[in-house]
Amino acid sequence: TVQWAMARDGLKPDLLVRAPRQQTLLEVLTRYGNGYPVSDLLDATGVRREVLRRLVRRGAAWLEERPEPAPVSYTRGSGAALVPYEGGAEQALSRGRASWVWRTPSTESAAAAAAVVNAAVRRGRQALVLAPEIREIEALMKAFEKLLPAGITVAPYHSRLGRHRSAVHEAAGRGEVDVLIGTRTAALVPMARLGAVCVVDEPNEAHRASPGYEGIPIHVRDLVIARGWAEGSPVVFLSPCPSVRLYAPEGGVLRLPAWKPTRWPSVAVVDMRGTGALLSLALLDACRRSIRLGERVGVVVNRLGSAASVSCNRCGFVWMCPTCDLPLKLYGALDGASSPEENFLFCSYCGYRKSVTGGCPACGSERLSGFGLTTERVREELAVALDVEVGVLAVDLKESVPIVVGTARRVLEWEWDLTVIPDADSLLFGGAGSIEKGFRFLYVAAEVSRSRLLVQTRSPDNHVLREALRGDYETFAAKELSKRRALKYPPYAHLAEVTLEGSEEMVRSTLESRLRPTLGNGVELLDPVLLAVPSLPEGEKRRVWRALLRGRKRSAVAEAASLVARLASETPGSSNLKACINIDPEEV
């Protein structure tokens, strides 16, 4: 509720001539017969609350509590821009509680979502739209106000609303809001007559809570599919590159006709095999040309820390797990200064381990390097080679800087005349799920390129790279799903990621002696993998380990993960294990 102030009828402000601040308040309240919110009144007049209390004690004004109004906006468009998308929206809403994937370019997602919303409102129902972050909600609010026919009520729902969020929550439940646009927590807001749910940028990792940070890490897609089924409402997922686990035919999610991008840039792939250079001459020449033409250049650097995988500089060979067909990750360094026990390659999925010593098995070269460049290193190299100011993209974008370096998340929010990816391999070679993320990054990089996209790689024949740069999502998804089926990855199996912190003896005793003999219902335990060595006092032997449980039944996998948590909690004294459980992680 909100406190309002009102003036008593028949009083004249000039009666308070000896109390000028009270007189000011009374003058304002007299002009507003229906009252004025107290907080706004005090802000507008610059008067303290005690002055208002004195006015009330005199009997010149009175206060009352009213329900707080929701921050609702009204649309003012004509709906004409939605005509191309009406067919797909009507098809989705005609099937009741079905779930749909609608592949639309990123630039068209607002219009496609508005079409779904409009179809629901025309049926006298409400619509729920979920976006990954607050800035996307604000952009959708502005877009919907222009796109939707006039008179439709739209309200946001996110953490920055403060006390206004409860007002929106109540208004949606009473049916006073036609369209609710919110972050993932809005998936649980009650609505009086829900008619459609639309998830924008479905694969975005912000749609899923972080493990151990915001409670149970459940992806919003699972929540809204369950809610749509329970309330008989269709659910539409929008993305140019939806998650393959959602796109899989076995998942039961239907597909709407895809929209192809209206433009695609010219693509140049620079083969970096045989060179140890950070930036090629082709890349530098392309940047110089753009600078001469007064164009904007965006440079995407994926990793800010140490390398994740290892490749050969001469032939481009990447060390892969012989069982899982995933790139092996580097633990330690390549300088050979430490012992083999401290420097090795390992598979984060099955625990396979290999020494980092020796040359390339394909060509014999000892010129090995790890993936991953830092934004600062790339910025310095470009500034020296091009003799221009190079910016690092953070919150604000300096229009005067011709070249900007940043992570994919920030750079790909903007459009560029030339988009540069100096290390595509760091996008593609990671754990299970990171290949899919790399495809999306490359695809979106092409979308945001107005004319040209330049990519450096030591794996120019990689099929994921080729398909992303062609914009061929269907071929990529078919190959990726076939691979996942053979290797029993999601969506053809369920996983539980179990992270344990403790001594190696305690971890192996818990997993091998106490857990493995109890497993049933088709659940298997993959060998634990050492992830990190936390900063601990000398002599302390605690480590961070990760083990995976895999099975076809989600309930059985979850039950086995719960058992791990119970076993960890039962370890005695100061040697107890710390356990974190993540069911069906997006990436491992």
Coordinates of C-alpha atoms in Angstrom, one line a residue:
T1 CA 0.0 0.0 0.0
V2 CA 0.9 3.7 -0.5
Q3 CA 0.1 6.6 1.8
W4 CA -1.8 9.4 0.2
A5 CA -2.5 12.9 1.6
M6 CA -5.7 15.0 1.0
A7 CA -6.8 18.5 2.0
R8 CA -9.9 19.1 4.1
D9 CA -12.8 20.6 2.1
G10 CA -13.4 24.4 2.6
L11 CA -10.0 25.3 4.0
K12 CA -8.0 28.1 2.4
P13 CA -4.2 28.0 2.3
D14 CA -3.9 31.6 3.3
L15 CA -5.0 30.7 6.8
L16 CA -1.5 29.3 7.3
V17 CA 0.4 32.5 6.4
R18 CA 2.5 32.1 9.5
A19 CA 3.5 28.5 8.6
P20 CA 4.8 28.9 5.0
R21 CA 5.9 25.3 4.6
Q22 CA 2.5 24.0 5.7
Q23 CA 0.9 26.5 3.4
T24 CA 2.9 25.2 0.5
L25 CA 1.7 21.6 1.2
L26 CA -1.9 22.8 1.5
E27 CA -1.8 24.7 -1.8
V28 CA -0.6 21.6 -3.6
L29 CA -3.1 19.3 -2.0
T30 CA -6.0 21.8 -2.7
R31 CA -5.1 21.6 -6.5
Y32 CA -5.4 17.8 -6.4
G33 CA -8.9 16.9 -5.1
N34 CA -8.2 13.2 -5.2
G35 CA -5.1 13.4 -3.1
Y36 CA -1.4 13.1 -3.7
P37 CA 1.0 10.2 -2.8
V38 CA 2.9 11.4 0.3
S39 CA 6.4 10.4 -1.0
D40 CA 5.8 12.2 -4.3
L41 CA 4.4 15.3 -2.4
L42 CA 7.4 15.6 -0.2
D43 CA 9.8 15.2 -3.2
A44 CA 7.9 17.8 -5.2
T45 CA 7.8 20.4 -2.5
G46 CA 11.1 19.7 -0.7
V47 CA 9.3 19.7 2.6
R48 CA 10.0 17.3 5.5
R49 CA 7.5 14.7 6.7
E50 CA 7.2 16.4 10.1
V51 CA 5.7 19.5 8.4
L52 CA 3.0 17.3 6.9
R53 CA 2.3 15.7 10.3
R54 CA 1.7 19.2 11.8
L55 CA -0.7 20.0 9.0
V56 CA -2.6 16.8 9.8
R57 CA -2.7 17.6 13.5
R58 CA -4.2 21.0 12.7
G59 CA -7.0 19.1 10.9
A60 CA -6.2 20.8 7.5
A61 CA -5.3 17.5 5.9
W62 CA -5.7 13.8 6.4
L63 CA -3.9 10.6 5.3
E64 CA -5.1 7.2 4.0
E65 CA -3.5 4.0 2.7
R66 CA -4.3 3.0 -0.9
P67 CA -3.2 -0.1 -2.9
E68 CA 0.0 0.7 -4.8
P69 CA -0.7 1.0 -8.5
A70 CA 1.3 -1.2 -10.8
P71 CA 3.8 0.4 -13.2
V72 CA 1.7 -0.4 -16.2
S73 CA 2.3 1.0 -19.7
Y74 CA -0.3 1.3 -22.5
T75 CA 0.5 0.3 -26.1
R76 CA 0.0 2.9 -28.8
G77 CA 0.8 1.1 -32.1
S78 CA -1.4 -0.2 -34.9
G79 CA -0.4 -3.8 -35.1
A80 CA 0.4 -3.5 -38.8
A81 CA 4.1 -4.6 -38.3
L82 CA 2.9 -7.9 -36.9
V83 CA 1.1 -9.1 -40.0
P84 CA 4.1 -11.2 -41.3
Y85 CA 4.2 -13.1 -38.0
E86 CA 0.5 -13.6 -37.4
G87 CA 0.4 -17.0 -39.2
G88 CA 3.0 -18.6 -37.0
A89 CA 1.5 -17.1 -33.8
E90 CA -2.0 -18.3 -34.7
Q91 CA -0.7 -21.8 -35.5
A92 CA 1.0 -21.9 -32.0
L93 CA -2.1 -20.8 -30.1
S94 CA -4.5 -23.1 -32.0
R95 CA -3.0 -26.2 -30.4
G96 CA -3.7 -25.5 -26.8
R97 CA -1.0 -26.7 -24.3
A98 CA 1.6 -27.6 -27.0
S99 CA 5.2 -26.3 -26.8
W100 CA 6.8 -24.8 -29.9
V101 CA 10.3 -23.7 -31.2
W102 CA 10.3 -20.7 -33.5
R103 CA 13.6 -20.0 -35.2
T104 CA 13.6 -16.3 -35.8
P105 CA 16.6 -13.9 -36.3
S106 CA 17.6 -12.1 -33.2
T107 CA 16.5 -8.8 -34.7
E108 CA 13.0 -10.2 -35.3
S109 CA 12.4 -11.7 -31.9
A110 CA 10.6 -8.7 -30.5
A111 CA 8.1 -8.6 -33.4
A112 CA 7.6 -12.4 -33.3
A113 CA 7.0 -12.3 -29.5
A114 CA 4.6 -9.3 -30.0
A115 CA 2.6 -11.4 -32.5
V116 CA 2.2 -14.2 -30.0
V117 CA 1.1 -11.7 -27.4
N118 CA -1.4 -10.1 -29.7
A119 CA -2.9 -13.4 -30.6
A120 CA -3.4 -14.2 -26.9
V121 CA -4.9 -10.8 -26.1
R122 CA -7.3 -11.1 -29.0
R123 CA -8.7 -14.2 -27.4
G124 CA -9.3 -12.4 -24.2
R125 CA -6.3 -14.0 -22.4
Q126 CA -3.1 -12.8 -20.8
A127 CA 0.5 -13.4 -22.1
L128 CA 3.7 -14.0 -20.2
V129 CA 7.0 -13.1 -21.9
L130 CA 10.3 -14.1 -20.4
A131 CA 13.6 -12.4 -21.2
P132 CA 17.1 -13.4 -19.9
E133 CA 18.1 -10.0 -18.4
I134 CA 16.6 -6.7 -17.3
R135 CA 18.0 -4.7 -20.2
E136 CA 16.1 -7.0 -22.6
I137 CA 12.9 -6.5 -20.6
E138 CA 13.3 -2.7 -21.0
A139 CA 13.9 -3.1 -24.7
L140 CA 10.9 -5.3 -25.1
M141 CA 8.7 -2.9 -23.2
K142 CA 9.6 -0.1 -25.7
A143 CA 9.2 -2.4 -28.7
F144 CA 5.8 -3.7 -27.5
E145 CA 4.5 -0.1 -26.9
K146 CA 5.1 0.6 -30.6
L147 CA 4.2 -2.7 -32.1
L148 CA 1.1 -3.8 -30.3
P149 CA -2.4 -2.3 -31.1
A150 CA -3.3 0.7 -28.9
G151 CA -4.8 0.1 -25.4
I152 CA -3.0 -3.1 -24.3
T153 CA -1.6 -3.0 -20.8
V154 CA 2.0 -4.1 -20.4
A155 CA 4.0 -4.4 -17.1
P156 CA 7.6 -5.4 -16.3
Y157 CA 8.6 -7.8 -13.5
H158 CA 12.2 -7.9 -12.3
S159 CA 14.3 -7.2 -9.2
R160 CA 14.9 -3.5 -9.9
L161 CA 11.3 -2.7 -9.4
G162 CA 11.7 -2.8 -5.7
R163 CA 8.4 -2.4 -3.9
H164 CA 6.6 -2.0 -7.2
R165 CA 7.1 -5.7 -8.0
S166 CA 4.5 -6.8 -5.5
A167 CA 2.0 -4.4 -7.1
V168 CA 2.7 -6.0 -10.5
H169 CA 2.4 -9.4 -8.9
E170 CA -1.1 -8.6 -7.5
A171 CA -2.3 -6.9 -10.7
A172 CA -1.3 -9.8 -12.9
G173 CA -3.1 -12.2 -10.5
R174 CA -6.3 -10.0 -10.7
G175 CA -6.1 -10.0 -14.6
E176 CA -5.4 -6.2 -14.8
V177 CA -2.2 -6.7 -16.8
D178 CA -2.6 -8.0 -20.4
V179 CA 1.1 -8.7 -20.9
L180 CA 3.7 -9.4 -18.2
I181 CA 7.4 -9.2 -19.3
G182 CA 9.9 -10.5 -16.8
T183 CA 13.0 -12.4 -15.9
R184 CA 12.9 -16.1 -15.0
T185 CA 11.2 -15.5 -11.6
A186 CA 8.2 -14.2 -13.5
A187 CA 7.6 -17.8 -14.7
L188 CA 5.9 -18.4 -11.2
V189 CA 3.8 -15.2 -11.1
P190 CA 0.1 -16.2 -10.9
M191 CA -2.1 -14.9 -13.8
A192 CA -5.8 -14.8 -13.9
R193 CA -6.3 -16.0 -17.5
L194 CA -2.9 -17.1 -18.9
G195 CA -3.2 -17.7 -22.7
A196 CA 0.4 -17.9 -23.9
V197 CA 4.0 -18.0 -22.7
C198 CA 6.8 -16.7 -24.8
V199 CA 10.5 -17.2 -24.0
V200 CA 12.9 -14.9 -25.8
D201 CA 16.5 -16.0 -26.5
E202 CA 15.8 -19.4 -25.0
P203 CA 19.4 -20.8 -24.9
N204 CA 20.7 -17.8 -23.0
E205 CA 22.4 -19.0 -19.8
A206 CA 20.7 -16.2 -17.7
H207 CA 17.4 -18.2 -18.0
R208 CA 18.9 -20.6 -15.5
A209 CA 19.8 -19.9 -11.9
S210 CA 23.5 -20.4 -11.0
P211 CA 24.1 -23.5 -8.9
G212 CA 24.5 -22.6 -5.2
Y213 CA 23.8 -18.9 -5.9
E214 CA 20.0 -18.4 -6.3
G215 CA 18.6 -21.7 -5.2
I216 CA 17.9 -24.7 -7.4
P217 CA 19.4 -24.3 -10.8
I218 CA 16.4 -25.0 -13.0
H219 CA 16.1 -23.7 -16.5
V220 CA 13.1 -21.6 -17.3
R221 CA 12.2 -23.8 -20.2
D222 CA 11.4 -26.7 -17.9
L223 CA 9.3 -24.5 -15.7
V224 CA 7.2 -23.0 -18.5
I225 CA 6.6 -26.3 -20.3
A226 CA 5.3 -27.7 -17.0
R227 CA 3.2 -24.6 -16.3
G228 CA 1.8 -24.4 -19.9
W229 CA 0.7 -28.1 -19.6
A230 CA -0.9 -27.5 -16.2
E231 CA -2.8 -24.3 -17.3
G232 CA -3.6 -25.4 -20.9
S233 CA -1.5 -22.6 -22.5
P234 CA 0.9 -22.9 -25.5
V235 CA 4.5 -22.1 -24.9
V236 CA 6.7 -20.6 -27.7
F237 CA 10.5 -20.5 -27.5
L238 CA 12.2 -17.9 -29.7
S239 CA 15.8 -18.1 -30.9
P240 CA 17.8 -18.3 -34.1
C241 CA 19.7 -21.2 -32.5
P242 CA 17.6 -23.0 -29.9
S243 CA 19.1 -25.5 -27.5
V244 CA 19.5 -28.8 -29.3
R245 CA 18.0 -30.6 -26.3
L246 CA 14.8 -28.6 -27.0
Y247 CA 15.1 -29.0 -30.8
A248 CA 15.4 -32.8 -30.6
P249 CA 12.3 -34.5 -32.1
E250 CA 12.1 -36.9 -29.2
G251 CA 11.4 -34.0 -26.8
G252 CA 7.9 -33.5 -28.2
V253 CA 8.4 -29.8 -28.8
L254 CA 6.8 -28.8 -32.1
R255 CA 8.5 -26.5 -34.7
L256 CA 7.1 -23.4 -36.4
P257 CA 8.3 -22.4 -39.9
A258 CA 11.8 -20.8 -39.5
W259 CA 12.5 -17.2 -40.5
K260 CA 15.8 -16.8 -42.4
P261 CA 18.0 -13.8 -41.8
T262 CA 17.4 -11.0 -44.4
R263 CA 21.2 -10.4 -44.6
W264 CA 24.4 -12.4 -44.2
P265 CA 27.9 -11.0 -44.3
S266 CA 30.8 -12.0 -46.4
V267 CA 32.9 -14.4 -44.4
A268 CA 36.7 -14.7 -44.4
V269 CA 38.3 -17.6 -42.6
V270 CA 42.1 -17.2 -41.8
D271 CA 43.9 -20.5 -41.3
M272 CA 46.4 -20.0 -38.4
R273 CA 48.1 -23.4 -38.7
G274 CA 51.8 -23.2 -39.1
T275 CA 52.0 -19.8 -37.4
G276 CA 52.4 -18.8 -33.8
A277 CA 51.2 -15.3 -34.5
L278 CA 48.4 -13.8 -32.4
L279 CA 46.9 -11.7 -35.2
S280 CA 47.3 -12.4 -38.9
L281 CA 48.2 -9.9 -41.6
A282 CA 44.8 -10.5 -43.1
L283 CA 43.1 -9.5 -39.8
L284 CA 45.2 -6.3 -39.5
D285 CA 44.7 -5.3 -43.1
A286 CA 40.9 -5.7 -42.7
C287 CA 40.9 -3.5 -39.6
R288 CA 43.0 -0.9 -41.4
R289 CA 40.6 -0.8 -44.3
S290 CA 37.6 -0.4 -42.0
I291 CA 39.4 2.5 -40.2
R292 CA 40.0 4.3 -43.5
L293 CA 36.4 3.9 -44.4
G294 CA 35.2 5.3 -41.0
E295 CA 33.6 1.9 -40.1
R296 CA 33.2 0.3 -36.7
V297 CA 35.1 -2.8 -35.8
G298 CA 34.0 -5.2 -33.0
V299 CA 36.6 -7.8 -31.8
V300 CA 35.3 -10.8 -29.9
V301 CA 37.7 -12.4 -27.3
N302 CA 36.1 -15.3 -25.5
R303 CA 38.4 -16.2 -22.6
L304 CA 39.9 -13.9 -20.0
G305 CA 41.8 -16.5 -18.0
S306 CA 44.1 -19.4 -18.7
A307 CA 43.8 -21.8 -21.7
A308 CA 41.2 -24.5 -21.5
S309 CA 42.5 -26.9 -24.3
V310 CA 45.7 -27.5 -26.3
S311 CA 46.3 -27.5 -30.0
C312 CA 49.3 -27.8 -32.4
N313 CA 50.4 -24.5 -33.9
R314 CA 51.7 -26.4 -37.0
C315 CA 48.8 -28.6 -38.1
G316 CA 45.9 -27.6 -35.8
F317 CA 45.6 -31.0 -34.1
V318 CA 43.4 -30.8 -30.9
W319 CA 43.8 -33.4 -28.2
M320 CA 40.4 -35.2 -27.8
C321 CA 39.1 -37.8 -25.3
P322 CA 39.1 -41.2 -27.1
T323 CA 35.9 -42.2 -25.2
C324 CA 33.8 -39.0 -25.2
D325 CA 35.1 -37.2 -28.3
L326 CA 35.5 -34.0 -26.3
P327 CA 38.6 -31.8 -26.2
L328 CA 40.9 -32.5 -23.3
K329 CA 41.3 -29.7 -20.9
L330 CA 44.7 -28.5 -19.6
Y331 CA 45.5 -28.7 -16.0
G332 CA 48.7 -26.8 -15.1
A333 CA 51.0 -25.3 -17.8
L334 CA 52.8 -26.2 -21.0
D335 CA 56.2 -24.9 -20.0
G336 CA 57.3 -28.2 -18.6
A337 CA 58.7 -26.6 -15.5
S338 CA 56.5 -28.7 -13.3
S339 CA 56.2 -32.4 -12.9
P340 CA 53.8 -34.6 -15.0
E341 CA 51.6 -35.0 -11.9
E342 CA 51.0 -31.2 -11.9
N343 CA 50.7 -30.7 -15.7
F344 CA 48.3 -33.0 -17.6
L345 CA 45.4 -33.1 -20.0
F346 CA 42.1 -34.5 -18.8
C347 CA 38.5 -35.1 -19.9
S348 CA 36.0 -33.2 -17.7
Y349 CA 33.3 -35.7 -18.6
C350 CA 34.7 -39.3 -18.0
G351 CA 38.0 -38.6 -16.1
Y352 CA 40.4 -39.8 -18.9
R353 CA 43.9 -38.4 -18.2
K354 CA 46.9 -38.0 -20.4
S355 CA 50.4 -36.5 -19.9
V356 CA 51.0 -33.2 -21.6
T357 CA 54.6 -34.1 -22.4
G358 CA 55.7 -35.0 -25.9
G359 CA 55.0 -33.5 -29.3
C360 CA 51.9 -33.5 -31.6
P361 CA 50.9 -37.1 -32.5
A362 CA 49.8 -35.9 -35.9
C363 CA 52.9 -34.1 -37.2
G364 CA 55.5 -34.4 -34.4
S365 CA 55.8 -30.7 -33.9
E366 CA 56.5 -29.5 -30.4
R367 CA 55.0 -26.1 -31.1
L368 CA 51.9 -26.4 -28.8
S369 CA 49.8 -23.7 -27.4
G370 CA 46.6 -23.4 -25.3
F371 CA 43.4 -21.7 -26.4
G372 CA 42.3 -18.5 -24.9
L373 CA 43.3 -14.9 -25.4
T374 CA 42.7 -12.0 -23.0
T375 CA 40.9 -8.8 -24.0
E376 CA 43.8 -6.7 -22.7
R377 CA 46.4 -8.7 -24.7
V378 CA 44.4 -8.4 -27.9
R379 CA 43.8 -4.7 -27.3
E380 CA 47.5 -4.0 -26.8
E381 CA 48.5 -5.9 -29.9
L382 CA 45.9 -4.1 -32.1
A383 CA 46.9 -0.7 -30.7
V384 CA 50.6 -1.2 -31.5
A385 CA 50.0 -2.8 -34.9
L386 CA 47.4 -0.2 -36.1
D387 CA 48.6 2.8 -34.2
V388 CA 45.0 3.7 -33.1
E389 CA 43.1 3.9 -29.9
V390 CA 41.4 0.5 -29.1
G391 CA 38.7 0.4 -26.5
V392 CA 37.5 -2.4 -24.2
L393 CA 33.8 -2.7 -24.3
A394 CA 32.3 -2.5 -20.8
V395 CA 29.1 -0.8 -19.8
D396 CA 29.3 2.2 -22.2
L397 CA 30.4 2.3 -25.8
K398 CA 32.6 5.2 -26.9
E399 CA 31.5 6.3 -30.3
S400 CA 34.9 7.9 -31.0
V401 CA 36.8 4.6 -30.8
P402 CA 37.1 2.9 -34.2
I403 CA 37.9 -0.6 -32.7
V404 CA 36.4 -2.2 -29.6
V405 CA 37.5 -5.4 -27.9
G406 CA 35.3 -7.3 -25.6
T407 CA 33.7 -10.7 -24.6
A408 CA 31.1 -12.2 -26.9
R409 CA 28.4 -11.4 -24.4
R410 CA 29.1 -7.6 -24.7
V411 CA 30.3 -7.2 -28.3
L412 CA 27.5 -9.2 -29.8
E413 CA 24.9 -6.9 -28.4
W414 CA 25.9 -4.3 -31.0
E415 CA 26.1 -4.2 -34.8
W416 CA 29.4 -3.8 -36.5
D417 CA 30.6 -3.1 -40.0
L418 CA 33.4 -5.6 -39.4
T419 CA 33.2 -8.3 -36.7
V420 CA 36.5 -10.0 -35.9
I421 CA 37.0 -13.3 -34.0
P422 CA 40.7 -13.8 -33.5
D423 CA 40.4 -17.2 -31.8
A424 CA 37.4 -19.2 -32.9
D425 CA 38.8 -22.4 -31.5
S426 CA 38.3 -21.1 -27.9
L427 CA 34.6 -20.9 -28.7
L428 CA 34.3 -24.4 -30.2
F429 CA 36.6 -26.6 -28.0
G430 CA 35.4 -27.0 -24.5
G431 CA 33.2 -29.4 -22.5
A432 CA 29.9 -31.0 -23.6
G433 CA 27.6 -28.2 -24.4
S434 CA 30.3 -25.6 -25.1
I435 CA 30.4 -26.7 -28.8
E436 CA 26.7 -25.7 -29.0
K437 CA 27.5 -22.4 -27.3
G438 CA 30.3 -21.8 -29.7
F439 CA 28.0 -22.4 -32.7
R440 CA 25.6 -19.8 -31.3
F441 CA 28.3 -17.3 -30.8
L442 CA 29.6 -17.6 -34.3
Y443 CA 26.1 -17.5 -35.8
V444 CA 25.2 -14.4 -33.8
A445 CA 28.5 -12.8 -34.8
A446 CA 27.4 -13.2 -38.4
E447 CA 24.0 -11.7 -37.6
V448 CA 25.5 -8.5 -36.1
S449 CA 28.0 -8.0 -38.9
R450 CA 26.6 -5.4 -41.3
S451 CA 29.0 -6.4 -44.1
R452 CA 32.0 -8.5 -43.1
L453 CA 33.0 -11.2 -40.6
L454 CA 36.6 -12.4 -40.2
V455 CA 37.5 -15.5 -38.2
Q456 CA 40.9 -16.9 -37.3
T457 CA 41.2 -20.6 -36.5
R458 CA 43.6 -23.6 -36.5
S459 CA 40.7 -25.9 -37.4
P460 CA 39.3 -24.4 -40.6
D461 CA 37.7 -27.8 -41.6
N462 CA 35.8 -28.1 -38.4
H463 CA 32.2 -28.8 -39.4
V464 CA 30.7 -26.8 -36.5
L465 CA 32.6 -23.7 -37.7
R466 CA 31.6 -24.2 -41.3
E467 CA 27.9 -24.7 -40.5
A468 CA 27.8 -21.7 -38.2
L469 CA 29.4 -19.4 -40.7
R470 CA 26.9 -20.6 -43.3
G471 CA 24.0 -20.1 -40.9
D472 CA 23.1 -23.8 -41.3
Y473 CA 21.5 -24.6 -37.9
E474 CA 19.6 -27.6 -39.2
T475 CA 22.6 -29.5 -40.3
F476 CA 24.5 -28.7 -37.1
A477 CA 21.6 -29.8 -34.9
A478 CA 21.2 -33.1 -36.8
K479 CA 24.9 -33.9 -36.4
E480 CA 25.1 -32.8 -32.8
L481 CA 22.0 -34.8 -31.8
S482 CA 23.3 -37.9 -33.5
K483 CA 26.6 -37.6 -31.6
R484 CA 24.8 -37.1 -28.3
R485 CA 22.6 -40.1 -28.9
A486 CA 25.6 -42.3 -29.5
L487 CA 27.5 -41.0 -26.4
K488 CA 24.4 -40.8 -24.1
Y489 CA 24.5 -37.1 -23.6
P490 CA 21.4 -35.0 -22.9
P491 CA 18.7 -35.1 -24.2
Y492 CA 19.1 -38.8 -24.6
A493 CA 20.2 -39.3 -20.9
H494 CA 20.1 -37.2 -17.7
L495 CA 23.1 -36.0 -15.8
A496 CA 23.8 -35.0 -12.2
E497 CA 27.0 -32.9 -11.8
V498 CA 28.3 -33.6 -8.3
T499 CA 31.0 -31.2 -7.0
L500 CA 32.8 -32.4 -3.8
E501 CA 35.4 -30.5 -1.8
G502 CA 37.6 -32.6 0.4
S503 CA 40.6 -34.9 0.5
E504 CA 41.1 -37.4 -2.3
E505 CA 40.9 -40.3 0.2
M506 CA 37.5 -39.0 1.5
V507 CA 36.1 -38.3 -2.0
R508 CA 37.0 -41.7 -3.4
S509 CA 35.8 -43.5 -0.3
T510 CA 32.4 -41.8 -0.5
L511 CA 32.0 -42.4 -4.2
E512 CA 33.6 -45.8 -4.7
S513 CA 33.0 -47.6 -1.4
R514 CA 29.7 -46.1 -0.3
L515 CA 27.9 -44.8 -3.4
R516 CA 28.8 -47.1 -6.4
P517 CA 27.6 -50.4 -4.8
T518 CA 24.2 -48.8 -4.1
L519 CA 23.5 -47.5 -7.6
G520 CA 20.7 -49.1 -9.6
N521 CA 17.9 -48.2 -12.0
G522 CA 20.4 -47.8 -14.8
V523 CA 22.5 -45.0 -13.2
E524 CA 26.2 -45.1 -13.7
L525 CA 29.0 -43.2 -11.9
L526 CA 31.8 -41.7 -14.0
D527 CA 35.2 -41.4 -12.4
P528 CA 35.8 -38.2 -10.4
V529 CA 37.9 -35.5 -12.0
L530 CA 40.1 -33.0 -10.1
L531 CA 38.9 -29.5 -10.9
A532 CA 40.8 -27.1 -8.7
V533 CA 43.1 -26.7 -5.8
P534 CA 41.7 -24.1 -3.4
S535 CA 44.0 -21.7 -1.4
L536 CA 44.5 -23.6 1.9
P537 CA 47.0 -23.5 4.8
E538 CA 50.2 -25.5 4.3
G539 CA 49.6 -29.2 4.9
E540 CA 45.9 -29.1 4.1
K541 CA 45.0 -31.7 1.4
R542 CA 41.5 -30.7 0.5
R543 CA 40.7 -30.5 -3.2
V544 CA 37.7 -29.8 -5.5
W545 CA 36.5 -32.8 -7.4
R546 CA 33.7 -33.3 -9.9
A547 CA 31.9 -36.6 -10.7
L548 CA 29.0 -37.2 -13.1
L549 CA 26.0 -39.5 -12.6
R550 CA 24.3 -40.6 -15.8
G551 CA 21.0 -42.4 -16.5
R552 CA 18.0 -42.5 -18.7
K553 CA 15.5 -41.7 -15.9
R554 CA 15.8 -38.3 -14.4
S555 CA 14.2 -39.3 -11.1
A556 CA 16.7 -42.1 -10.6
V557 CA 19.7 -39.8 -11.3
A558 CA 18.3 -37.2 -8.9
E559 CA 17.8 -39.9 -6.2
A560 CA 21.4 -41.0 -6.6
A561 CA 22.6 -37.3 -6.4
S562 CA 20.6 -36.9 -3.2
L563 CA 22.3 -39.9 -1.8
V564 CA 25.7 -38.3 -2.5
A565 CA 24.6 -35.2 -0.6
R566 CA 23.5 -37.3 2.4
L567 CA 26.8 -39.3 2.4
A568 CA 28.8 -36.1 2.3
S569 CA 26.9 -34.7 5.3
E570 CA 27.6 -37.8 7.3
T571 CA 31.4 -37.6 7.1
P572 CA 32.8 -36.9 10.6
G573 CA 34.3 -33.8 12.1
S574 CA 36.5 -31.3 10.4
S575 CA 37.2 -33.7 7.5
N576 CA 33.6 -33.5 6.3
L577 CA 32.9 -33.1 2.5
K578 CA 31.2 -30.2 1.0
A579 CA 28.8 -31.2 -1.8
C580 CA 27.0 -29.2 -4.6
I581 CA 24.5 -31.0 -6.8
N582 CA 23.5 -29.7 -10.3
I583 CA 20.9 -31.7 -12.2
D584 CA 21.0 -31.7 -16.0
P585 CA 23.7 -28.9 -16.3
E586 CA 23.7 -26.9 -19.5
E587 CA 27.5 -27.5 -19.9
V588 CA 29.9 -29.9 -18.3

